[in-house]
Coordinates of C-alpha atoms and ligand atoms in Angstrom, one line a residue:
M254 CA 8.1 -10.8 -42.3
T255 CA 11.1 -8.9 -43.6
D256 CA 13.8 -10.0 -46.1
T257 CA 16.2 -9.8 -43.2
V258 CA 17.3 -13.0 -41.5
A259 CA 19.2 -13.3 -38.2
T260 CA 22.2 -15.6 -38.4
L261 CA 23.4 -17.5 -35.4
T262 CA 26.7 -19.3 -35.4
I263 CA 27.3 -22.0 -32.8
G264 CA 30.7 -23.7 -33.2
D265 CA 31.0 -24.7 -36.9
K266 CA 27.3 -24.5 -37.5
T267 CA 25.3 -21.5 -38.8
F268 CA 21.5 -21.1 -38.3
E269 CA 19.1 -18.6 -39.8
F270 CA 16.0 -17.2 -38.3
P271 CA 13.4 -14.9 -39.9
V272 CA 13.2 -11.3 -38.7
L273 CA 9.6 -10.0 -38.3
S274 CA 8.5 -6.4 -38.4
G275 CA 5.5 -4.9 -36.7
S276 CA 3.7 -1.6 -37.6
M277 CA 5.8 0.2 -35.0
G278 CA 8.6 -0.6 -32.6
P279 CA 11.5 -3.0 -32.6
D280 CA 11.7 -5.9 -35.1
V281 CA 11.7 -9.4 -33.6
I282 CA 13.8 -12.5 -34.4
D283 CA 11.4 -15.4 -34.8
I284 CA 13.1 -18.1 -32.8
R285 CA 10.2 -20.6 -32.7
S286 CA 12.4 -23.2 -34.5
L287 CA 15.5 -22.5 -32.4
Y288 CA 15.2 -25.5 -30.1
A289 CA 14.4 -27.9 -33.0
K290 CA 17.4 -26.6 -35.1
T291 CA 20.0 -26.2 -32.3
G292 CA 18.8 -28.2 -29.3
M293 CA 19.3 -25.0 -27.3
F294 CA 16.9 -22.7 -25.5
T295 CA 17.2 -18.9 -25.3
Y296 CA 17.7 -17.6 -21.7
D297 CA 15.9 -14.4 -20.7
P298 CA 14.7 -14.3 -17.0
G299 CA 12.3 -11.4 -16.6
F300 CA 11.7 -11.4 -20.4
T301 CA 13.8 -8.2 -20.8
S302 CA 14.4 -9.0 -24.5
T303 CA 11.4 -11.3 -25.3
A304 CA 8.3 -10.6 -27.3
A305 CA 5.8 -13.1 -26.0
C306 CA 3.1 -12.4 -28.5
D307 CA 2.1 -10.0 -31.3
S308 CA -0.6 -7.5 -30.4
T309 CA -2.6 -4.6 -31.9
I310 CA -3.8 -3.1 -28.6
T311 CA -1.2 -0.9 -26.9
F312 CA 2.2 0.4 -28.0
I313 CA 4.9 1.8 -25.7
D314 CA 8.1 3.6 -26.8
G315 CA 10.1 3.5 -23.6
D316 CA 12.9 5.8 -25.0
Q317 CA 10.5 8.5 -26.2
G318 CA 8.1 8.1 -23.3
E319 CA 5.1 7.4 -25.6
L320 CA 2.0 5.3 -24.8
M321 CA -0.8 4.7 -27.3
Y322 CA -4.0 2.7 -27.1
R323 CA -5.0 1.4 -30.5
G324 CA -2.7 4.1 -32.0
Y325 CA -4.2 7.1 -30.0
P326 CA -1.6 8.9 -27.8
I327 CA -2.5 8.7 -24.1
D328 CA -2.3 12.5 -23.7
Q329 CA -4.9 13.0 -26.4
L330 CA -7.2 10.3 -24.8
A331 CA -6.6 11.8 -21.4
E332 CA -7.7 15.3 -22.7
H333 CA -10.5 14.4 -25.0
S334 CA -11.9 10.9 -24.1
N335 CA -13.3 9.2 -21.1
Y336 CA -12.8 5.8 -19.5
L337 CA -15.9 4.1 -20.9
E338 CA -15.0 5.2 -24.4
V339 CA -11.4 4.0 -23.9
C340 CA -12.9 0.7 -22.8
Y341 CA -14.7 0.4 -26.1
L342 CA -11.6 1.4 -28.0
L343 CA -9.4 -1.2 -26.2
L344 CA -12.1 -4.0 -26.6
Y345 CA -13.1 -3.4 -30.2
G346 CA -10.2 -1.6 -31.7
E347 CA -11.9 1.7 -32.9
L348 CA -13.4 4.7 -31.3
P349 CA -17.2 4.2 -31.2
T350 CA -19.8 6.0 -33.2
P351 CA -22.5 7.8 -31.1
E352 CA -24.8 4.8 -31.6
Q353 CA -22.1 2.3 -30.7
M354 CA -21.2 4.2 -27.6
A355 CA -24.8 4.4 -26.5
D356 CA -25.3 0.7 -27.0
F357 CA -22.0 -0.1 -25.2
E358 CA -22.8 2.2 -22.3
Q359 CA -26.3 0.6 -22.0
R360 CA -24.8 -2.9 -22.0
V361 CA -22.3 -2.1 -19.3
T362 CA -24.8 -0.2 -17.2
R363 CA -27.1 -3.2 -17.2
H364 CA -24.4 -5.5 -15.8
T365 CA -23.1 -3.4 -12.8
M366 CA -25.0 -5.3 -10.2
V367 CA -23.5 -8.5 -8.8
H368 CA -25.4 -11.7 -7.9
E369 CA -27.1 -11.1 -4.5
Q370 CA -25.5 -14.3 -3.2
M371 CA -22.1 -12.7 -3.6
H372 CA -22.9 -10.5 -0.6
Y373 CA -22.7 -13.6 1.6
F374 CA -19.4 -14.5 0.0
Y375 CA -17.9 -11.2 1.3
R376 CA -19.1 -12.0 4.8
G377 CA -16.6 -14.9 5.0
F378 CA -13.7 -12.5 5.0
R379 CA -12.2 -10.9 8.1
R380 CA -13.2 -7.3 8.3
D381 CA -9.6 -6.2 8.3
A382 CA -8.8 -8.2 5.1
H383 CA -6.8 -6.1 2.5
P384 CA -9.2 -5.1 -0.3
M385 CA -6.9 -6.7 -2.8
A386 CA -7.3 -10.1 -1.0
I387 CA -11.0 -9.7 -1.2
V388 CA -11.1 -8.6 -4.8
C389 CA -8.8 -11.4 -5.9
G390 CA -11.1 -14.0 -4.2
V391 CA -14.3 -12.5 -5.4
V392 CA -13.2 -12.1 -9.0
G393 CA -12.1 -15.7 -9.0
A394 CA -15.4 -16.7 -7.5
M395 CA -17.4 -15.1 -10.3
A396 CA -17.0 -18.4 -12.2
A397 CA -19.2 -19.9 -9.5
F398 CA -21.9 -17.3 -10.0
Y399 CA -21.7 -16.7 -13.8
H400 CA -20.9 -20.1 -15.1
D401 CA -23.2 -19.3 -18.1
S402 CA -20.3 -17.2 -19.5
T403 CA -17.3 -19.3 -18.8
D404 CA -17.2 -21.3 -22.1
I405 CA -14.3 -19.6 -23.9
S406 CA -15.1 -21.4 -27.2
D407 CA -18.4 -19.6 -27.4
D408 CA -18.1 -16.1 -28.9
M409 CA -21.3 -14.9 -27.2
Q410 CA -20.2 -16.2 -23.8
R411 CA -16.8 -14.5 -24.2
E412 CA -18.5 -11.2 -25.0
I413 CA -20.9 -11.4 -22.0
A414 CA -18.0 -12.4 -19.7
S415 CA -16.1 -9.3 -21.0
I416 CA -19.0 -6.9 -20.4
R417 CA -19.7 -8.5 -17.0
M418 CA -16.0 -8.1 -15.9
V419 CA -15.8 -4.4 -17.0
A420 CA -19.2 -3.6 -15.5
K421 CA -18.9 -5.5 -12.2
I422 CA -15.4 -4.8 -11.1
P423 CA -16.2 -1.3 -9.8
T424 CA -19.1 -2.8 -7.7
I425 CA -16.8 -5.6 -6.5
V426 CA -14.0 -3.1 -5.5
A427 CA -16.4 -0.7 -3.8
M428 CA -18.0 -3.6 -1.9
A429 CA -14.5 -4.7 -0.8
Y430 CA -13.9 -1.2 0.6
K431 CA -17.3 -1.0 2.3
Y432 CA -16.8 -4.4 3.9
S433 CA -13.3 -3.4 5.2
I434 CA -14.8 -0.3 6.9
G435 CA -17.9 -2.1 8.3
Q436 CA -20.4 -0.1 6.2
P437 CA -23.3 -1.5 4.2
F438 CA -22.9 -2.2 0.5
V439 CA -24.2 0.5 -1.8
Y440 CA -26.0 -0.7 -5.0
P441 CA -24.9 0.8 -8.3
R442 CA -27.2 3.4 -10.0
N443 CA -27.9 3.5 -13.7
D444 CA -28.2 7.3 -13.9
L445 CA -24.5 7.9 -12.9
N446 CA -21.5 7.7 -15.2
F447 CA -18.8 5.1 -14.5
A448 CA -16.6 7.1 -12.2
S449 CA -19.5 8.8 -10.3
N450 CA -21.1 5.4 -9.8
F451 CA -17.9 4.1 -8.2
L452 CA -17.5 7.1 -6.0
R453 CA -21.0 6.9 -4.7
M454 CA -20.8 3.1 -4.1
C455 CA -17.6 3.9 -2.0
F456 CA -18.7 7.0 -0.1
S457 CA -22.5 7.0 0.2
V458 CA -24.0 5.9 3.5
P459 CA -27.6 5.3 4.4
P460 CA -28.0 8.3 6.6
E461 CA -26.3 10.6 4.1
E462 CA -26.3 10.6 0.3
Y463 CA -22.9 11.2 -1.3
V464 CA -22.9 14.1 -3.6
V465 CA -20.4 13.5 -6.5
D466 CA -18.1 16.5 -7.2
P467 CA -17.7 16.5 -11.0
V468 CA -14.0 17.6 -10.5
V469 CA -13.3 14.5 -8.4
A470 CA -15.3 12.3 -10.8
H471 CA -13.3 13.6 -13.7
A472 CA -10.0 13.1 -11.9
L473 CA -10.9 9.5 -11.1
D474 CA -12.1 8.9 -14.6
L475 CA -8.7 10.1 -15.8
I476 CA -6.9 7.8 -13.4
F477 CA -9.0 4.9 -14.8
T478 CA -8.0 5.9 -18.4
L479 CA -4.3 6.2 -17.6
H480 CA -4.2 2.7 -16.0
A481 CA -6.4 0.9 -18.5
D482 CA -3.8 -1.0 -20.4
H483 CA 0.0 -1.2 -20.7
E484 CA 1.2 -3.7 -23.3
Q485 CA 2.7 -7.0 -21.9
N486 CA 3.3 -6.0 -18.3
A487 CA 3.6 -8.6 -15.5
S488 CA -0.1 -8.9 -14.7
T489 CA -1.2 -8.8 -18.4
S490 CA 1.3 -11.5 -19.2
T491 CA -0.2 -13.5 -16.2
V492 CA -3.7 -13.2 -17.6
R493 CA -2.4 -14.3 -21.1
L494 CA -0.6 -17.3 -19.6
A495 CA -3.6 -18.3 -17.5
G496 CA -5.8 -17.9 -20.6
S497 CA -3.5 -19.9 -22.8
S498 CA -4.7 -23.0 -20.8
D499 CA -8.3 -22.2 -21.8
A500 CA -9.1 -21.3 -18.2
N501 CA -12.3 -19.4 -17.7
P502 CA -12.1 -15.5 -18.0
F503 CA -12.8 -14.9 -14.4
A504 CA -10.0 -17.2 -13.3
C505 CA -7.6 -15.4 -15.7
I506 CA -8.6 -11.9 -14.4
A507 CA -8.2 -13.1 -10.8
A508 CA -4.7 -14.3 -11.7
G509 CA -4.0 -10.8 -13.0
V510 CA -5.3 -9.2 -9.8
A511 CA -3.0 -11.4 -7.8
C512 CA 0.1 -10.5 -9.8
L513 CA -0.8 -6.7 -9.9
W514 CA -0.8 -6.7 -6.1
G515 CA 3.0 -7.0 -5.8
P516 CA 4.7 -3.8 -4.7
A517 CA 7.1 -4.1 -7.7
H518 CA 4.0 -3.7 -9.9
G519 CA 0.6 -2.3 -9.1
G520 CA 1.2 -2.4 -5.4
A521 CA 3.7 0.4 -5.9
N522 CA 1.1 3.1 -5.7
E523 CA 0.2 2.1 -2.1
A524 CA 3.9 1.7 -1.3
A525 CA 4.8 5.1 -2.9
L526 CA 2.3 7.1 -0.8
D527 CA 3.4 5.2 2.4
M528 CA 7.0 6.1 1.4
L529 CA 6.2 9.8 0.8
R530 CA 4.5 9.9 4.2
E531 CA 7.5 8.1 5.9
I532 CA 9.8 10.8 4.4
G533 CA 7.4 13.4 5.8
T534 CA 9.3 16.5 5.0
P535 CA 11.8 17.5 2.3
D536 CA 14.7 17.6 4.7
H537 CA 14.5 13.8 5.1
I538 CA 14.8 13.2 1.4
P539 CA 18.6 12.8 1.2
E540 CA 18.4 10.0 3.7
F541 CA 16.0 8.0 1.6
I542 CA 17.9 8.8 -1.7
A543 CA 21.0 7.3 0.0
R544 CA 19.1 4.2 1.0
A545 CA 17.7 3.8 -2.5
K546 CA 21.3 3.9 -3.8
D547 CA 22.7 1.5 -1.2
K548 CA 23.0 -2.0 -2.6
N549 CA 22.9 -3.4 0.9
D550 CA 19.5 -1.8 1.5
P551 CA 16.5 -3.4 -0.2
F552 CA 14.7 -0.1 -0.1
R553 CA 13.8 1.4 -3.5
L554 CA 12.1 4.6 -4.4
M555 CA 8.6 3.4 -4.9
G556 CA 6.9 4.9 -7.9
F557 CA 10.3 5.3 -9.6
G558 CA 11.8 3.3 -12.4
H559 CA 10.3 1.2 -15.1
R560 CA 11.3 -1.8 -17.2
V561 CA 10.2 -0.1 -20.4
Y562 CA 10.2 3.7 -19.8
K563 CA 13.8 5.0 -19.9
S564 CA 12.4 8.5 -19.9
Y565 CA 9.4 10.1 -18.2
D566 CA 6.3 7.9 -18.0
P567 CA 3.8 9.9 -19.9
R568 CA 1.1 8.9 -17.5
A569 CA 3.1 10.4 -14.6
T570 CA 3.2 13.7 -16.5
V571 CA -0.6 13.8 -16.7
M572 CA -1.0 12.5 -13.1
Q573 CA 1.3 15.2 -11.7
K574 CA -0.7 17.9 -13.4
T575 CA -4.0 16.4 -12.3
A576 CA -2.7 16.1 -8.7
K577 CA -2.1 19.8 -8.6
E578 CA -5.4 20.7 -10.1
V579 CA -7.4 18.4 -7.8
L580 CA -5.7 19.6 -4.7
D581 CA -6.3 23.2 -5.7
L582 CA -9.9 22.6 -6.5
L583 CA -10.4 20.7 -3.3
G584 CA -8.9 23.6 -1.5
V585 CA -6.0 21.4 -0.2
K586 CA -3.2 24.0 0.0
N587 CA 0.5 23.1 0.5
N588 CA -0.1 19.4 0.6
P589 CA 3.0 18.1 2.3
T590 CA 3.0 14.8 0.4
L591 CA 2.8 16.6 -3.0
Q592 CA 5.6 18.9 -1.8
V593 CA 7.8 16.0 -0.8
A594 CA 7.0 14.2 -4.1
Q595 CA 8.0 17.1 -6.2
E596 CA 11.2 17.8 -4.2
L597 CA 12.1 14.1 -4.3
E598 CA 11.6 14.0 -8.0
K599 CA 13.7 17.1 -8.5
I600 CA 16.6 15.8 -6.3
A601 CA 16.5 12.3 -7.8
L602 CA 16.4 13.5 -11.4
S603 CA 19.6 15.5 -10.7
D604 CA 21.4 12.6 -9.1
P605 CA 23.9 10.6 -11.3
Y606 CA 22.6 7.3 -9.9
F607 CA 19.1 7.9 -11.2
I608 CA 20.3 9.6 -14.4
E609 CA 22.7 6.8 -15.3
R610 CA 20.0 4.2 -14.7
K611 CA 17.3 6.3 -16.5
L612 CA 15.0 6.1 -13.4
Y613 CA 12.0 8.5 -13.7
P614 CA 8.7 8.7 -11.8
N615 CA 6.2 6.2 -13.1
V616 CA 2.4 6.1 -13.1
D617 CA 2.4 5.1 -9.4
F618 CA 4.4 8.1 -8.1
Y619 CA 1.6 10.7 -8.2
S620 CA -1.6 8.7 -8.4
G621 CA -1.7 8.0 -4.7
I622 CA -1.7 11.7 -3.9
I623 CA -4.9 12.2 -5.9
L624 CA -6.6 9.1 -4.5
D625 CA -5.7 10.2 -1.0
A626 CA -7.1 13.7 -1.7
I627 CA -10.3 12.1 -2.9
G628 CA -10.6 10.2 0.4
F629 CA -9.5 6.7 -0.4
P630 CA -7.2 4.9 2.1
T631 CA -3.9 3.7 0.7
S632 CA -5.1 0.1 1.0
M633 CA -7.6 0.8 -1.8
F634 CA -5.0 2.2 -4.3
T635 CA -4.0 -1.0 -5.9
A636 CA -7.6 -2.2 -6.0
I637 CA -8.5 0.9 -8.0
F638 CA -5.6 0.1 -10.3
A639 CA -7.0 -3.4 -10.8
L640 CA -10.4 -1.8 -11.5
S641 CA -8.9 0.3 -14.2
R642 CA -6.7 -2.4 -15.7
T643 CA -9.5 -5.0 -15.9
V644 CA -10.5 -3.8 -19.4
G645 CA -6.9 -4.0 -20.6
W646 CA -6.6 -7.5 -19.2
I647 CA -9.9 -8.5 -20.9
A648 CA -8.9 -6.9 -24.2
Q649 CA -5.6 -8.8 -24.2
W650 CA -7.3 -12.0 -23.1
K651 CA -9.8 -11.7 -26.0
E652 CA -7.0 -11.1 -28.5
M653 CA -5.0 -14.1 -27.2
I654 CA -8.1 -16.4 -27.4
A655 CA -8.9 -15.3 -30.9
D656 CA -5.2 -15.6 -32.1
P657 CA -5.0 -18.4 -34.7
Q658 CA -1.5 -19.1 -33.4
K659 CA -2.7 -19.5 -29.8
K660 CA -0.7 -22.2 -28.0
I661 CA -0.5 -23.0 -24.3
G662 CA 2.4 -21.0 -22.8
R663 CA 5.1 -23.3 -21.6
P664 CA 8.6 -21.8 -21.0
R665 CA 11.6 -24.0 -20.5
Q666 CA 14.6 -23.5 -18.2
L667 CA 18.3 -23.7 -17.6
Y668 CA 18.6 -26.6 -15.2
N669 CA 21.3 -26.3 -12.5
G670 CA 20.0 -28.9 -10.1
A671 CA 21.4 -32.3 -9.0
P672 CA 22.6 -34.6 -11.8
T673 CA 20.9 -38.0 -12.1
R674 CA 21.5 -40.1 -9.0
D675 CA 20.0 -43.3 -7.4
Y676 CA 17.7 -43.4 -4.5
E677 CA 19.3 -44.6 -1.2
P678 CA 17.3 -46.1 1.7
I679 CA 17.0 -43.9 4.8
G680 CA 19.2 -46.4 6.7
N681 CA 22.1 -45.3 4.5
R682 CA 21.6 -41.6 4.9
W683 CA 23.9 -40.8 7.7
D684 CA 24.2 -37.3 9.0
R685 CA 25.4 -35.2 6.1
T686 CA 26.3 -32.0 8.1
Ligands
SDX959 C1 4.0 -0.6 -12.8 O1 5.5 -3.1 -16.8 C2 4.6 -2.2 -16.7 O2 4.2 -1.7 -17.7 C3 4.1 -1.9 -15.3 C4 3.2 -0.7 -15.1 C5 1.8 -1.0 -15.8 O3 1.2 0.0 -16.1 O4 1.4 -2.2 -15.9 O5 3.8 0.4 -15.7 C6 2.8 -0.5 -13.7 O6 4.3 -1.7 -12.3 C7 5.0 0.5 -12.7 C8 6.3 0.2 -11.8 C9 5.9 0.3 -10.3 N1 6.9 -0.3 -9.5 C10 7.6 0.6 -8.7 O7 7.6 1.8 -8.7 C11 8.6 -0.1 -7.7 C12 10.0 0.5 -7.7 N2 10.6 0.3 -9.1 C13 11.5 -0.8 -9.2 O8 11.2 -1.9 -8.4 C14 11.9 -1.1 -10.6 O9 12.2 0.1 -11.2 C15 10.9 -1.8 -11.6 C16 10.5 -3.1 -10.9 C17 9.7 -1.0 -11.8 C18 11.7 -2.1 -12.8 O10 12.7 -3.0 -12.5 P1 13.7 -3.6 -13.7 O11 13.3 -3.1 -15.0 O12 13.8 -5.0 -13.5 O13 15.1 -2.8 -13.3 P2 16.1 -3.3 -12.4 O14 15.5 -3.8 -11.1 O15 17.0 -4.3 -13.1 O16 16.9 -2.0 -12.0 C19 17.9 -1.5 -12.8 C20 18.8 -0.7 -11.9 C21 19.3 -1.5 -10.7 O17 20.5 -0.9 -10.2 P3 21.9 -1.7 -10.7 O18 21.7 -3.1 -10.2 O19 21.9 -1.6 -12.2 O20 23.0 -0.9 -10.0 O21 18.1 0.5 -11.4 C22 17.9 0.3 -10.0 C23 18.2 -1.1 -9.6 O22 18.7 -1.3 -8.3 N3 16.6 0.7 -9.6 C24 16.2 1.4 -8.6 C25 14.8 1.6 -8.7 N4 14.4 0.9 -9.8 C26 15.5 0.4 -10.3 N5 16.9 2.0 -7.6 C27 16.3 2.7 -6.7 N6 14.9 2.9 -6.7 C28 14.2 2.4 -7.7 N7 12.8 2.6 -7.7

């Protein structure tokens, strides 16, 4: 709370609302009493000016291009930490001691297998099903296999469900990939780290063991870290809204997966690589830039622009550097897709249309280049994003459930439909054309 109040004058009436300050970022006007006082709603489609909750997990400064998990800048975590340690940080609020990390790693490692019956659940899907369709269905179905951790009023069940989600999502995503390519599922192994285990579950086959390249494993672990959480984005807000009805955690995460799939959100990484491939060579870039600027053309530069970042997405900076390193270390010289991406970025960032609208590459612009170099098909990109973001969704869900101010989310509307009218029998409904 601050001493400041916001004053709203409507006609000859004046209303005051408290202004609240957080530890960082913009103050907020507490309008919870606005409808009771004024009989009016606020109107904010897309929530461009709305804080839906207060949170202590992730902070973004869109103007400065800063992102912090629990106060730690993303570039420091990218350089010094690893995904499983970042999971602990997001879930429990502090970096772990060596003993806490060992215990957490052991708990996660012991939950990486899925119920054997789930293998049959996969077999109900068509082989050519998109991995995100499978992941969305399987995560939701976890409530049918792990109903002993669905009671959200039980702290222990919430904790077990959280660990199960973080631990099993790599196995679920890897199984979705294996199923889509007609290969047998690969069980997790307890002697591999988080990223290496996922790589092996995706790329190992019975006749030939997959040997994990530590460079590749590190790059993938970095991608996991960069995607782990991102404040109140669309899919996280979906998880919070689903959770506000006391739905079980698996249903809430499945809702988050469904929302993330959209090409305006997490689906952009798949769409961005497809776009870069469609452009093909730098000489075709001007044509696509023109289309992106044409209001009559629905085409947008995928991997560009962001609701919050009005400067460079700090994750894209790390991602671009990693893309170059991985391609070099994998011996992929003169990767045409990376060349097109870098040239497209250079041209776009010198174009007044993009400068005026503060459109910069976002996290999805370069990530696909790395995933493609590792050997994943574009259809797996968003599923890998969902894998990474599951810990952020869980951390935000836990915070919402534990919030003493928790209420079911129930927005209102500006109604522009038909005014009240009486029913008329069909015999009176002559042709209205
Ligand atoms: C993610 O919220 C998060 O934190 C999400 C995320 C996370 O970690 O959870 O960061 C992950 O979803 C990243 C964003 C991935 N999506 C894409 O790359 C898809 C392409 N980008 C756009 O669709 C768009 O930029 C959004 C959806 C990301 C943001 O849209 P906004 O904030 O609603 O902005 P807008 O649509 O109102 O655009 C403002 C202007 C418009 O032009 P005008 O009407 O003012 O003339 O910018 C233009 C838009 O047409 N514009 C673009 C553009 N993005 C915006 N023009 C061309 N290409 C683009 N990519």
